[in-house]
Coordinates of C-alpha atoms and ligand atoms in Angstrom, one line a residue:
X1 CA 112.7 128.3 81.1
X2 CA 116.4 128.7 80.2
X3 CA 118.5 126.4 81.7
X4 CA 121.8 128.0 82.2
X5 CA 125.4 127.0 83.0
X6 CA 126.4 124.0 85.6
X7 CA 129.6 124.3 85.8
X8 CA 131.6 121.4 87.7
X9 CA 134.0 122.4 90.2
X10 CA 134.3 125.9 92.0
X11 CA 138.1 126.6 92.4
X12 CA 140.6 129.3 90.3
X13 CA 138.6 127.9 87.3
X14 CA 135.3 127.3 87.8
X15 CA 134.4 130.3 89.9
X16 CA 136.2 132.7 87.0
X17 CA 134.0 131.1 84.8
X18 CA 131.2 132.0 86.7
X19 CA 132.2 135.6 87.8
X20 CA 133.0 136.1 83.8
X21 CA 129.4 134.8 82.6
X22 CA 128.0 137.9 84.4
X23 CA 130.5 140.6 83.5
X24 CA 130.0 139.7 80.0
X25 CA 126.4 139.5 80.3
X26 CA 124.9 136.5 80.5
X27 CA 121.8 136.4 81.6
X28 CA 120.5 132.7 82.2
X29 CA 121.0 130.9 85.7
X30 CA 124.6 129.8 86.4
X31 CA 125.0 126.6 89.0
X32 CA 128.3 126.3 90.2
X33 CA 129.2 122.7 92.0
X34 CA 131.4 121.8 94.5
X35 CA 132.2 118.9 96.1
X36 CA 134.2 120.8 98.8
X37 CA 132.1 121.8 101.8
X38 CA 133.7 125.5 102.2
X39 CA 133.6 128.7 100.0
X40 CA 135.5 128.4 97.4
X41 CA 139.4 129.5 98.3
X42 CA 142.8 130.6 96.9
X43 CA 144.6 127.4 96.6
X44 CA 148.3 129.1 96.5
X45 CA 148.2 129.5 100.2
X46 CA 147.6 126.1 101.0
X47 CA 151.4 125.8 101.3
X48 CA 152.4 129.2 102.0
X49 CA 150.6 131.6 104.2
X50 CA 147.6 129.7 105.2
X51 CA 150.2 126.7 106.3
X52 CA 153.0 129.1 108.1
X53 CA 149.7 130.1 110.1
X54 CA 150.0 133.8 108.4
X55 CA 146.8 133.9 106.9
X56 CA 143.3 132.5 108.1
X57 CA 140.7 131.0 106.2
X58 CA 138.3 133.6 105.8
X59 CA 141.7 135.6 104.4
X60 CA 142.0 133.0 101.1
X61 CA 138.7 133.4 99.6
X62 CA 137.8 133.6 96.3
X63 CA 134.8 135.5 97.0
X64 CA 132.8 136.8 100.2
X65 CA 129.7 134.8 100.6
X66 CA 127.6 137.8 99.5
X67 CA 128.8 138.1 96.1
X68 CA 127.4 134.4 94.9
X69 CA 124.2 135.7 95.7
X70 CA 124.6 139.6 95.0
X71 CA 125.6 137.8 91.2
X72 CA 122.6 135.5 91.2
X73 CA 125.2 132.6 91.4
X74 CA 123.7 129.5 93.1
X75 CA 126.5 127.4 94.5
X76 CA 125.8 123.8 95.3
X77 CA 128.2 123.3 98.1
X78 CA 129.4 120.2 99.6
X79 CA 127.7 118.1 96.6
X80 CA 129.1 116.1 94.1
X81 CA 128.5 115.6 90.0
X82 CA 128.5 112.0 89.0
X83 CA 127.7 111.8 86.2
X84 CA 127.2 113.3 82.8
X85 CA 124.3 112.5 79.7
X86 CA 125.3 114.8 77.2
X87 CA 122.6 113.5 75.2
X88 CA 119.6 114.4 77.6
X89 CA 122.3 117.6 78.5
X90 CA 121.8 116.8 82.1
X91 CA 124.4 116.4 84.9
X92 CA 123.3 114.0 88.0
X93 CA 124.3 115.9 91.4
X94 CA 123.7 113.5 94.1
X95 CA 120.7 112.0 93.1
X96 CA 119.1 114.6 91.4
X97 CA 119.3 115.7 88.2
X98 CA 120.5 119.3 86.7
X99 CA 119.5 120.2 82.9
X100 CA 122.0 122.3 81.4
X101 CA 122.6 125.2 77.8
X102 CA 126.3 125.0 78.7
X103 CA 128.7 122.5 80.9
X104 CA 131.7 123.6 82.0
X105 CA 134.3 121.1 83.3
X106 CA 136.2 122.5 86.0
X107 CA 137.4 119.8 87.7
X108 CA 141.0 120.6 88.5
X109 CA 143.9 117.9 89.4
X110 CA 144.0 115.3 91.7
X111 CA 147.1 114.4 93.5
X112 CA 149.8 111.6 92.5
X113 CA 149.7 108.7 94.9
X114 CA 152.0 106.6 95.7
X115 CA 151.6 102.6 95.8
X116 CA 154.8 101.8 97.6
X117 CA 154.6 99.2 100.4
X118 CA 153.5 101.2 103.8
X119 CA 152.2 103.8 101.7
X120 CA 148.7 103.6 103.9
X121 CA 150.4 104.5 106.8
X122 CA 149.0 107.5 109.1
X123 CA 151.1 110.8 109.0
X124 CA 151.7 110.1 105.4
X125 CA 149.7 113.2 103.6
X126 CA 149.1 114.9 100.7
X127 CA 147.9 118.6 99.7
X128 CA 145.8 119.8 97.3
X129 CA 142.5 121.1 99.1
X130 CA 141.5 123.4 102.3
X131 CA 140.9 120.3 104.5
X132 CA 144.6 118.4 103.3
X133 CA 146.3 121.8 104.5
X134 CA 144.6 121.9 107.6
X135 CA 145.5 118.2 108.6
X136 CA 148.7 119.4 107.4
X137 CA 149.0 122.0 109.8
X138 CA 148.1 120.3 113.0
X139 CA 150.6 117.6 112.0
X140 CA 153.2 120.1 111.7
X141 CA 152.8 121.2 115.2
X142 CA 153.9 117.9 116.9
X143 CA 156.1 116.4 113.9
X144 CA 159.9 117.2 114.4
X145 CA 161.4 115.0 111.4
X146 CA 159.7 115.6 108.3
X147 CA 160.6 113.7 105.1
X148 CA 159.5 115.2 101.5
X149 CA 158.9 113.1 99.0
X150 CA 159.0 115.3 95.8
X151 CA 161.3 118.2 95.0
X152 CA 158.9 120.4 93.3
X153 CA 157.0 123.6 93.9
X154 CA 154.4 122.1 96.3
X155 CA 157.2 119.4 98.3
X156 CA 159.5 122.9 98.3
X157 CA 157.0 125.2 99.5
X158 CA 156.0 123.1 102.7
X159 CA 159.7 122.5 103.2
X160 CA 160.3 125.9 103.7
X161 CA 157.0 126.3 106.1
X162 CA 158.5 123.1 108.2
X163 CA 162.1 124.6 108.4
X164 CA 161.2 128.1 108.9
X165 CA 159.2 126.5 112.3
X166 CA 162.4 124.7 113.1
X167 CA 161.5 121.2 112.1
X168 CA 164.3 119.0 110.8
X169 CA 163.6 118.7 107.1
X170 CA 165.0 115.9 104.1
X171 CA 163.7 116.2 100.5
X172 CA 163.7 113.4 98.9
X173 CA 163.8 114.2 94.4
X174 CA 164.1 110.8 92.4
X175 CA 166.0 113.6 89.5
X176 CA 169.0 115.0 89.4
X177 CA 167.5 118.8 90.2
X178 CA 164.8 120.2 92.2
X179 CA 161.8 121.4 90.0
X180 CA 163.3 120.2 86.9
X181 CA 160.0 120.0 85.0
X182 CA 159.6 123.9 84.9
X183 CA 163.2 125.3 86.0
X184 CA 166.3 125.7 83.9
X185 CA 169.2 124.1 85.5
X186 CA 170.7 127.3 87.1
X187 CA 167.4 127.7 89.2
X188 CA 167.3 124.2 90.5
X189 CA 170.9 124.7 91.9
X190 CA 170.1 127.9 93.3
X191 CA 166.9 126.6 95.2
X192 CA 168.9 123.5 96.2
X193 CA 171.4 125.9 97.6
X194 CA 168.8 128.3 99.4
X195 CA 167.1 124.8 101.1
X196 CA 170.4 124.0 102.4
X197 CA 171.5 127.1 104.0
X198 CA 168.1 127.0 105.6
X199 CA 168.8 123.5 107.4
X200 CA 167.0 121.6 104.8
X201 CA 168.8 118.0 103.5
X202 CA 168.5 117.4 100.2
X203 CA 168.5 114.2 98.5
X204 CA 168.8 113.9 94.5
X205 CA 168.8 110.6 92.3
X206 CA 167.1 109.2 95.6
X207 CA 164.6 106.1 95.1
X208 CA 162.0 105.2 97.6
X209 CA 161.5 101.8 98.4
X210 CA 159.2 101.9 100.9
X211 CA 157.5 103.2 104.6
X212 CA 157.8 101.4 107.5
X213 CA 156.0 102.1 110.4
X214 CA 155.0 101.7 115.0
X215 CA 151.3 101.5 115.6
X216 CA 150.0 102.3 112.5
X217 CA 152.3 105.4 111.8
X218 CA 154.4 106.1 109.8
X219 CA 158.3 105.7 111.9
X220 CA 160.8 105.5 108.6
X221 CA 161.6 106.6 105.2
X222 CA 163.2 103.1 103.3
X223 CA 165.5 104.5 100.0
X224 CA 166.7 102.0 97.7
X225 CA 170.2 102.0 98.4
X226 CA 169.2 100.5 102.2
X227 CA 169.1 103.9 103.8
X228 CA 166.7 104.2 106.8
X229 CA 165.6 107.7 107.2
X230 CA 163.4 108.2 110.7
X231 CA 160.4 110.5 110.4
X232 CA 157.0 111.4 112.3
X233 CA 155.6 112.8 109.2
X234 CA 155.8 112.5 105.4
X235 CA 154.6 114.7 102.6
X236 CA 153.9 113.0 99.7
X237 CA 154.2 115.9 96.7
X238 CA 155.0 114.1 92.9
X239 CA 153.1 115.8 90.9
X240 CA 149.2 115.8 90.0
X241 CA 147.0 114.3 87.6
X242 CA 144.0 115.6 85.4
X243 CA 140.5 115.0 87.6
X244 CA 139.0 113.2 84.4
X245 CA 136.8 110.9 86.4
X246 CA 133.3 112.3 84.4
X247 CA 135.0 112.2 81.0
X248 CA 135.4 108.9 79.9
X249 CA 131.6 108.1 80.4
X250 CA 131.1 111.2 78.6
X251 CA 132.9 110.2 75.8
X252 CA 135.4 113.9 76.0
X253 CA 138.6 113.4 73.3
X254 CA 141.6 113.3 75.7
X255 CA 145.2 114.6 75.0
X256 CA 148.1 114.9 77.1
X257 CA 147.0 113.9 80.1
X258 CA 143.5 116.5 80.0
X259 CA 140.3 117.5 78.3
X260 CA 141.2 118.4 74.9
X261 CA 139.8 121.9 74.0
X262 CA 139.9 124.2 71.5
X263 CA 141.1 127.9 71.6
X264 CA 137.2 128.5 72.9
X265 CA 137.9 126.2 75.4
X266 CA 135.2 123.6 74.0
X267 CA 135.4 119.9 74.3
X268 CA 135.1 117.4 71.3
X269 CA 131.1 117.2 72.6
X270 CA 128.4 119.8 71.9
X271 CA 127.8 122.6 74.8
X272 CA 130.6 121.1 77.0
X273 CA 133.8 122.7 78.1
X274 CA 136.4 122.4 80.1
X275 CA 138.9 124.9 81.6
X276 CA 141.4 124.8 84.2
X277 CA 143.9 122.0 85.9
X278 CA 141.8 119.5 83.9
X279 CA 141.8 121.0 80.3
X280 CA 144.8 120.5 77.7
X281 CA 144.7 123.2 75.0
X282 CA 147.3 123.9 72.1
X283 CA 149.5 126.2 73.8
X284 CA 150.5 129.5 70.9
X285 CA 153.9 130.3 72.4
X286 CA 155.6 126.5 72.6
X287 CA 153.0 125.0 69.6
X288 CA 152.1 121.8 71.8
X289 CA 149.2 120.3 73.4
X290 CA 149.4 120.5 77.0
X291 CA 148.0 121.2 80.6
X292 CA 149.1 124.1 82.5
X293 CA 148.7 124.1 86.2
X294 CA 148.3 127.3 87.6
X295 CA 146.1 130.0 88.3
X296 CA 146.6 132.8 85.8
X297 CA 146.1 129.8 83.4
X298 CA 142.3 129.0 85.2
X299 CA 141.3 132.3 85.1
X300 CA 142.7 133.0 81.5
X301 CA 140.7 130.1 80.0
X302 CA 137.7 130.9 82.3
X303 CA 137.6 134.8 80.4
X304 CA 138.3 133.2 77.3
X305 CA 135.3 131.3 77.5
X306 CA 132.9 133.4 79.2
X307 CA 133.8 135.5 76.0
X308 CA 132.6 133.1 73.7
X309 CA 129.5 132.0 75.6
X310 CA 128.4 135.6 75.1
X311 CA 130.0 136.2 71.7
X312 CA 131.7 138.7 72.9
X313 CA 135.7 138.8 71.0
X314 CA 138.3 136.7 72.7
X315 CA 140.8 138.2 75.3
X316 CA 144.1 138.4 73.9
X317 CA 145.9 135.5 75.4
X318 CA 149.6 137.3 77.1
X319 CA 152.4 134.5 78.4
X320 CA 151.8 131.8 81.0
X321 CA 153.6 133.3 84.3
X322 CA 153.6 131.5 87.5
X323 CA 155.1 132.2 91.2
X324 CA 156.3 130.2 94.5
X325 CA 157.4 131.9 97.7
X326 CA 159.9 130.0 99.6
X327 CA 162.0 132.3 102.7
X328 CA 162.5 135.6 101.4
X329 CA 162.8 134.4 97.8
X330 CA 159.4 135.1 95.8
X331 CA 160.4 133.5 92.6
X332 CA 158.1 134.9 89.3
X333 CA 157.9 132.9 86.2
X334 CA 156.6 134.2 82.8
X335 CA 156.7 131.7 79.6
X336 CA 157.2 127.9 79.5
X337 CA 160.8 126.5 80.3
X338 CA 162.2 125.2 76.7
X339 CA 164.7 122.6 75.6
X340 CA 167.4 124.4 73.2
X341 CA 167.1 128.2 74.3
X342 CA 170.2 129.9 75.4
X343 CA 169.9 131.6 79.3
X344 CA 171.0 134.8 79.6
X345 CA 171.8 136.1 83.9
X346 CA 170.9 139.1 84.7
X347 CA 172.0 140.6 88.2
X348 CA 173.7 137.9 90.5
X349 CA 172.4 135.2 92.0
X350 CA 174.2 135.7 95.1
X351 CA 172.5 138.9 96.0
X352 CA 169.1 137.1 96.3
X353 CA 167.4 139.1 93.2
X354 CA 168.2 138.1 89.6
X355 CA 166.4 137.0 86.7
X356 CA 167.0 134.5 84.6
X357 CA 166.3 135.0 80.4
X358 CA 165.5 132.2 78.4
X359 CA 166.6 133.5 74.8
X360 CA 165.2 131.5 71.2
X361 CA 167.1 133.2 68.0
X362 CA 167.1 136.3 70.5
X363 CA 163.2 136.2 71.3
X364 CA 162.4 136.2 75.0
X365 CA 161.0 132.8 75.5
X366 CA 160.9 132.8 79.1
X367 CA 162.4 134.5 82.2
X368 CA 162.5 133.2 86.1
X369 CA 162.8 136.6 88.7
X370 CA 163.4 136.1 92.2
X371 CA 163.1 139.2 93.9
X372 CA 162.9 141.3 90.5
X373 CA 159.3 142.1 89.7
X374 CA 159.9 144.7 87.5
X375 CA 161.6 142.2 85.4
X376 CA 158.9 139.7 85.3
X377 CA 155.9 141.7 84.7
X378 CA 158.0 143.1 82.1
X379 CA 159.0 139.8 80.6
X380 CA 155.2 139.1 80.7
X381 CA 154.6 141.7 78.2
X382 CA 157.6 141.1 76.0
X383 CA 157.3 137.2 75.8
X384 CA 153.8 138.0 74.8
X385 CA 154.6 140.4 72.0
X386 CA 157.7 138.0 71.2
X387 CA 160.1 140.7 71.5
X388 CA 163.9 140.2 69.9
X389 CA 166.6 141.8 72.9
X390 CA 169.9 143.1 72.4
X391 CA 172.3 140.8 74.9
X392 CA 174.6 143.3 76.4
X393 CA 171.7 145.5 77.5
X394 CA 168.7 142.2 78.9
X395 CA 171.9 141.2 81.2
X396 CA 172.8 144.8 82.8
X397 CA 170.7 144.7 85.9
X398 CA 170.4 148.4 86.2
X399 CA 168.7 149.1 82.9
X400 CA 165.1 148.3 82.5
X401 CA 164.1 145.5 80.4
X402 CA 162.0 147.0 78.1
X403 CA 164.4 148.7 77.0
X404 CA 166.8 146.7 75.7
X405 CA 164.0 145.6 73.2
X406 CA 164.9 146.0 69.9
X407 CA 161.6 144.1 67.8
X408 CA 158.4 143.3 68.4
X409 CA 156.3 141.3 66.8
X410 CA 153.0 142.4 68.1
X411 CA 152.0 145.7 69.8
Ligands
FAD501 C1 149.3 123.6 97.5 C2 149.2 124.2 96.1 C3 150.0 125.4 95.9 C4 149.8 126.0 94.6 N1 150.6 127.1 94.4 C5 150.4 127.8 93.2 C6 151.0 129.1 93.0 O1 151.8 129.5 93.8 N2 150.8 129.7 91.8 C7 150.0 129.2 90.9 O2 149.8 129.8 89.8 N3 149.4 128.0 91.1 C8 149.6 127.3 92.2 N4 148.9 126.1 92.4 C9 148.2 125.5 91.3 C10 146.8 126.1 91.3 O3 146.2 126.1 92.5 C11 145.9 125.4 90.3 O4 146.5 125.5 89.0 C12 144.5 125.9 90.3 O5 143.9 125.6 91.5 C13 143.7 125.2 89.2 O6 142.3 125.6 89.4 P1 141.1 124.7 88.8 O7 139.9 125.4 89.2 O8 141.4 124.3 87.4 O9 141.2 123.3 89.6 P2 141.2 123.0 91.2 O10 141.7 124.1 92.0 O11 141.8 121.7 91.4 O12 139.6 122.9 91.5 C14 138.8 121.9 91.0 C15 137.6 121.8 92.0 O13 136.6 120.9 91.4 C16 136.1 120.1 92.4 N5 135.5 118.9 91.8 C17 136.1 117.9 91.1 N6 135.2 117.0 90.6 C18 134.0 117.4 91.1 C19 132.7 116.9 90.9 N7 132.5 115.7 90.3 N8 131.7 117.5 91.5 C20 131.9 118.7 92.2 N9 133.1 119.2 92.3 C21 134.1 118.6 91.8 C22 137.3 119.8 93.2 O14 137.1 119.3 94.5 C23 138.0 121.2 93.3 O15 137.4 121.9 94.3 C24 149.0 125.4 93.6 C25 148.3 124.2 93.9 C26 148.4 123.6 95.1 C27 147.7 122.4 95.4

């Protein structure tokens, strides 16, 4: 009997991989595991629409319950892997064990903590799954001052949420800029400026020192500087880490942070793979090893190696692109921020829909949209066929982007 595909983990990544076994073909049993007890889920929402109350669970699922089965998908729910023997290719799932043709890692990230005195304190949460939103939710409700720790995507998103519901929100960023790891400097500014005209205190260069708290809750935010901060809630949002908890038993070749893989999405060990949150692949349009957190990245690697598990040709692999909604801005991100590109503005900033270019010896590198979808699904295209502009007509607002393409590289 043919063994099949366990794959580890049932998010963006894992249930792609699945879903893409079948539409290219394959035939053999697929296992999908998950250690969360619910159907597997959009994750974006978690601190937009699910959060604000907009959208229900049964509104963010991957999948409707029938198609698992309609796709002869058997989904191990609520269990968890512990541990892999690539040498007898078996996975042990909570005591039993699962032989398999094909592994796929698809373990995701796993939140920063923080080990700061007081850090264990109730009302002091996290977000990464269904269950941290909800606990985040019914917090929400009662909390009125609400302290961020973290000034990127996730720490901004649920400030919005708070601030749109009236709360009194403080970020706290230990940089200089909000979402400095994947904004250009005029984007920070102009999220710091639309979180203060919303009510929302900012605080950059800000250290923590540590939590104090009344009855086992968290009561205060302690900075370095001796600043006391009250609050009756605290997200913690600093950024996430690889889950690599299998791997190391495993014996998996690590790099930057993740699973190494190659284009295939395979592993340094025989029949295992890894996609997703967790993998680190050489990235074609900046030339480095790295992990990319984000959904269109899951799914991309998940084709990619469905592909090659049925030998069918690879997808072609277009730009990374990513999106946050925060108020009325809905901010669209295609490429990978760079150090050394020149930015070119076009439309204004002050109107609430621009897009910013990121320009490499007049190649589109990169290119942040708020409000300007046209512009990004057309940067998409063009940062994938590494189009050359000409300046004068990228900035004009009023001319489409494509055409002020004047090279290609690839169709
Ligand atoms: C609040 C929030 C908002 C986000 N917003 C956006 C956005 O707007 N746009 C965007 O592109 N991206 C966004 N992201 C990032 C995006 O959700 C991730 O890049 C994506 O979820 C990665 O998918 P994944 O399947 O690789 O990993 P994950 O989604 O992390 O899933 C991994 C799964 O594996 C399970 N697992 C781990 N170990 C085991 C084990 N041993 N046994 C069984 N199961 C296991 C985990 O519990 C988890 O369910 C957001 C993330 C968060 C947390």
């Amino acid at each position: 009997m043919k063994t099949g595909a366990v794959i580890i983990g049932a998010s963006h990544a894992g249930t792609q991989a699945a879903a893409a076994l079948r539409q290219s073909g394959w035939q053999d049993p697929i296992t999908l595991v998950s250690n969360e007890g619910c159907l597997p889920y959009h994750r974006p929402p978690l601190s937009k629409g699910f959060l604000s109350g907009q959208q229900g669970e049964d509104q963010i699922l991957l999948r409707g319950e029938g198609f698992y089965r309609d796709q002869q998908i058997t989904l191990l729910n609520g269990r968890e892997v512990q541990q892999i023997l690539p040498d007898r290719q078996t996975v042990e799932v909570d005591g039993a064990t699962l032989p398999y043709e094909a592994l796929i890692l698809a373990t995701g990230a796993v939140p920063r903590r923080l080990s700061l005195p007081g850090s264990g304190l109730d009302n002091i949460l996290m977000l990464r799954t269904l269950a941290d939103s909800r606990l985040l939710k019914e917090h929400l409700r009662d909390a009125e001052r609400i302290v961020i720790v973290g000034g990127g995507f996730i720490g901004l998103e649920v400030a919005a949420t708070a601030a749109k519901a009236g709360k009194a929100v403080t970020v706290i960023e230990a940089q200089d800029r909000l979402i400095a790891r994947a904004l250009p400097p005029l984007l920070s500014g102009y999220f710091r400026d639309l979180h203060v005209q919303n009510g929302v205190a900012i605080r950059l260069n800000a250290r923590l020192d540590r939590f104090e708290g009344e009855g086992g809750r968290v009561s205060h935010v302690l900075l370095a500087g001796g600043e006391r901060l009250a609050a009756d809630l605290v997200l913690v949002g600093v950024g996430s880490d690889a889950n690599c908890s299998l791997t190391a038993q495993a014996g998996l070749a690590m790099e930057a942070g993740g699973i190494l893989v190659d284009a295939y999405c395979a592993t340094s060990a025989a029949s295992i793979y890894a996609v997703g949150d967790c993998a680190a692949q050489l990235n074609t349009h900046t030339g480095a090893v790295m992990r990319v957190e984000s959904v269109q990245n899951a799914t991309d690697q998940a084709r990619a190696l469905a592909a090659h598990l049925t030998d069918k040709p690879l997808p072609a692999r277009g730009a990374n692109w990513f999106w946050s909604d925060q108020y009325a801005a809905k901010l669209q991100m295609a490429g990978i921020v760079r150090e050394g590109c020149d930015g070119l503005l076009r439309g204004d900033p002050q109107s609430g829909e621009f897009t910013f270019l990121q320009m490499m010896d007049s190649r589109l590198v990169a290119a942040f949209s708020v409000n300007r979808a046209g512009d990004h699904m057309a940067a998409r295209k063009l940062i994938a066929s590494r189009a050359r502009l000409d300046r004068t007509m990228a900035i004009d607002p009023a001319v489409p982007l494509v055409k002020a393409v004047v090279e290609m590289e690839k169709a």
